[in-house]
């Protein structure tokens, strides 16, 4: 019985090890590099209505130019949540 148990455990491990590369290939199309998860989160955040429709910018130089043009200060929000 011990030999059968070990064989079943080894077979299960082998099946999982062989299935992992196949599952990984399904996640990303062939030839396409996997997208950085932090970049995905960043793009999702920029697509949210509060950012898209709020008059915000993520371009510092554009913010400086607008500040100079209008005479208003810059309200900046910095975050490292999407930076490695």
PDB file of C-alpha atoms in Angstrom:
ATOM      1  CA  UNK A   1       0.000   0.000   0.000  1.00  0.00           C
ATOM      2  CA  UNK A   2       2.795   2.441   0.758  1.00  0.00           C
ATOM      3  CA  UNK A   3       4.193   1.973  -2.734  1.00  0.00           C
ATOM      4  CA  UNK A   4       0.785   2.700  -4.245  1.00  0.00           C
ATOM      5  CA  UNK A   5       0.373   5.833  -2.132  1.00  0.00           C
ATOM      6  CA  UNK A   6       3.789   7.134  -3.111  1.00  0.00           C
ATOM      7  CA  UNK A   7       3.112   6.382  -6.756  1.00  0.00           C
ATOM      8  CA  UNK A   8      -0.183   8.266  -6.614  1.00  0.00           C
ATOM      9  CA  UNK A   9       1.490  11.216  -4.889  1.00  0.00           C
ATOM     10  CA  UNK A  10       4.322  11.197  -7.403  1.00  0.00           C
ATOM     11  CA  UNK A  11       1.837  10.966 -10.273  1.00  0.00           C
ATOM     12  CA  UNK A  12      -0.132  13.913  -8.884  1.00  0.00           C
ATOM     13  CA  UNK A  13       3.016  15.978  -8.506  1.00  0.00           C
ATOM     14  CA  UNK A  14       4.145  15.065 -12.007  1.00  0.00           C
ATOM     15  CA  UNK A  15       0.741  15.963 -13.472  1.00  0.00           C
ATOM     16  CA  UNK A  16       0.804  19.349 -11.733  1.00  0.00           C
ATOM     17  CA  UNK A  17       4.360  20.010 -12.874  1.00  0.00           C
ATOM     18  CA  UNK A  18       3.496  19.153 -16.463  1.00  0.00           C
ATOM     19  CA  UNK A  19       0.287  21.204 -16.438  1.00  0.00           C
ATOM     20  CA  UNK A  20       1.920  24.397 -15.128  1.00  0.00           C
ATOM     21  CA  UNK A  21       3.647  25.412 -18.398  1.00  0.00           C
ATOM     22  CA  UNK A  22       0.466  24.746 -20.374  1.00  0.00           C
ATOM     23  CA  UNK A  23      -1.554  26.932 -18.010  1.00  0.00           C
ATOM     24  CA  UNK A  24       1.066  29.672 -18.192  1.00  0.00           C
ATOM     25  CA  UNK A  25       0.893  29.650 -21.982  1.00  0.00           C
ATOM     26  CA  UNK A  26      -2.868  30.120 -21.883  1.00  0.00           C
ATOM     27  CA  UNK A  27      -2.487  33.226 -19.719  1.00  0.00           C
ATOM     28  CA  UNK A  28      -0.535  35.176 -22.368  1.00  0.00           C
ATOM     29  CA  UNK A  29      -0.932  34.833 -26.125  1.00  0.00           C
ATOM     30  CA  UNK A  30       2.007  33.281 -27.946  1.00  0.00           C
ATOM     31  CA  UNK A  31       4.662  35.832 -28.787  1.00  0.00           C
ATOM     32  CA  UNK A  32       3.117  38.533 -26.592  1.00  0.00           C
ATOM     33  CA  UNK A  33       5.141  39.551 -23.555  1.00  0.00           C
ATOM     34  CA  UNK A  34       3.326  39.292 -20.239  1.00  0.00           C
ATOM     35  CA  UNK A  35       2.086  42.705 -19.117  1.00  0.00           C
ATOM     36  CA  UNK A  36       3.514  44.076 -15.885  1.00  0.00           C
ATOM     37  CA  UNK A  37       0.803  43.828 -13.197  1.00  0.00           C
ATOM     38  CA  UNK A  38       1.769  47.251 -11.831  1.00  0.00           C
ATOM     39  CA  UNK A  39       1.288  48.799 -15.277  1.00  0.00           C
ATOM     40  CA  UNK A  40      -2.123  47.135 -15.540  1.00  0.00           C
ATOM     41  CA  UNK A  41      -3.165  48.599 -12.163  1.00  0.00           C
ATOM     42  CA  UNK A  42      -1.896  52.036 -13.215  1.00  0.00           C
ATOM     43  CA  UNK A  43      -3.866  51.958 -16.464  1.00  0.00           C
ATOM     44  CA  UNK A  44      -7.002  50.806 -14.631  1.00  0.00           C
ATOM     45  CA  UNK A  45      -6.659  53.674 -12.149  1.00  0.00           C
ATOM     46  CA  UNK A  46      -6.291  56.241 -14.956  1.00  0.00           C
ATOM     47  CA  UNK A  47      -9.450  54.885 -16.606  1.00  0.00           C
ATOM     48  CA  UNK A  48     -11.591  55.470 -13.498  1.00  0.00           C
ATOM     49  CA  UNK A  49     -14.180  58.273 -13.805  1.00  0.00           C
ATOM     50  CA  UNK A  50     -12.804  60.326 -10.890  1.00  0.00           C
ATOM     51  CA  UNK A  51      -9.509  60.710 -12.763  1.00  0.00           C
ATOM     52  CA  UNK A  52     -10.709  60.736 -16.348  1.00  0.00           C
ATOM     53  CA  UNK A  53     -13.510  63.272 -15.789  1.00  0.00           C
ATOM     54  CA  UNK A  54     -11.958  65.272 -12.944  1.00  0.00           C
ATOM     55  CA  UNK A  55      -9.702  67.599 -14.913  1.00  0.00           C
ATOM     56  CA  UNK A  56      -6.620  65.861 -13.539  1.00  0.00           C
ATOM     57  CA  UNK A  57      -3.381  65.383 -15.402  1.00  0.00           C
ATOM     58  CA  UNK A  58      -0.488  62.999 -14.957  1.00  0.00           C
ATOM     59  CA  UNK A  59       1.868  65.247 -16.942  1.00  0.00           C
ATOM     60  CA  UNK A  60       3.980  67.348 -14.557  1.00  0.00           C
ATOM     61  CA  UNK A  61       5.274  69.665 -17.279  1.00  0.00           C
ATOM     62  CA  UNK A  62       1.725  70.366 -18.480  1.00  0.00           C
ATOM     63  CA  UNK A  63       0.664  71.085 -14.887  1.00  0.00           C
ATOM     64  CA  UNK A  64       3.565  73.530 -14.468  1.00  0.00           C
ATOM     65  CA  UNK A  65       2.653  75.310 -17.705  1.00  0.00           C
ATOM     66  CA  UNK A  66      -1.009  75.600 -16.684  1.00  0.00           C
ATOM     67  CA  UNK A  67       0.017  76.832 -13.239  1.00  0.00           C
ATOM     68  CA  UNK A  68       2.171  79.537 -14.763  1.00  0.00           C
ATOM     69  CA  UNK A  69      -0.575  80.506 -17.229  1.00  0.00           C
ATOM     70  CA  UNK A  70      -3.358  80.738 -14.626  1.00  0.00           C
ATOM     71  CA  UNK A  71      -1.294  81.942 -11.686  1.00  0.00           C
ATOM     72  CA  UNK A  72      -2.603  79.069  -9.567  1.00  0.00           C
ATOM     73  CA  UNK A  73      -0.566  76.595  -7.575  1.00  0.00           C
ATOM     74  CA  UNK A  74      -0.205  72.901  -8.275  1.00  0.00           C
ATOM     75  CA  UNK A  75      -2.059  70.403  -6.122  1.00  0.00           C
ATOM     76  CA  UNK A  76      -0.033  67.228  -6.518  1.00  0.00           C
ATOM     77  CA  UNK A  77      -0.704  63.709  -5.325  1.00  0.00           C
ATOM     78  CA  UNK A  78       2.217  61.302  -5.398  1.00  0.00           C
ATOM     79  CA  UNK A  79       1.922  57.603  -4.792  1.00  0.00           C
ATOM     80  CA  UNK A  80       4.225  54.622  -5.059  1.00  0.00           C
ATOM     81  CA  UNK A  81       1.441  52.072  -5.233  1.00  0.00           C
ATOM     82  CA  UNK A  82       2.153  51.416  -8.916  1.00  0.00           C
ATOM     83  CA  UNK A  83       5.904  51.763  -8.857  1.00  0.00           C
ATOM     84  CA  UNK A  84       8.249  48.864  -8.194  1.00  0.00           C
TER      85      UNK A  84
END
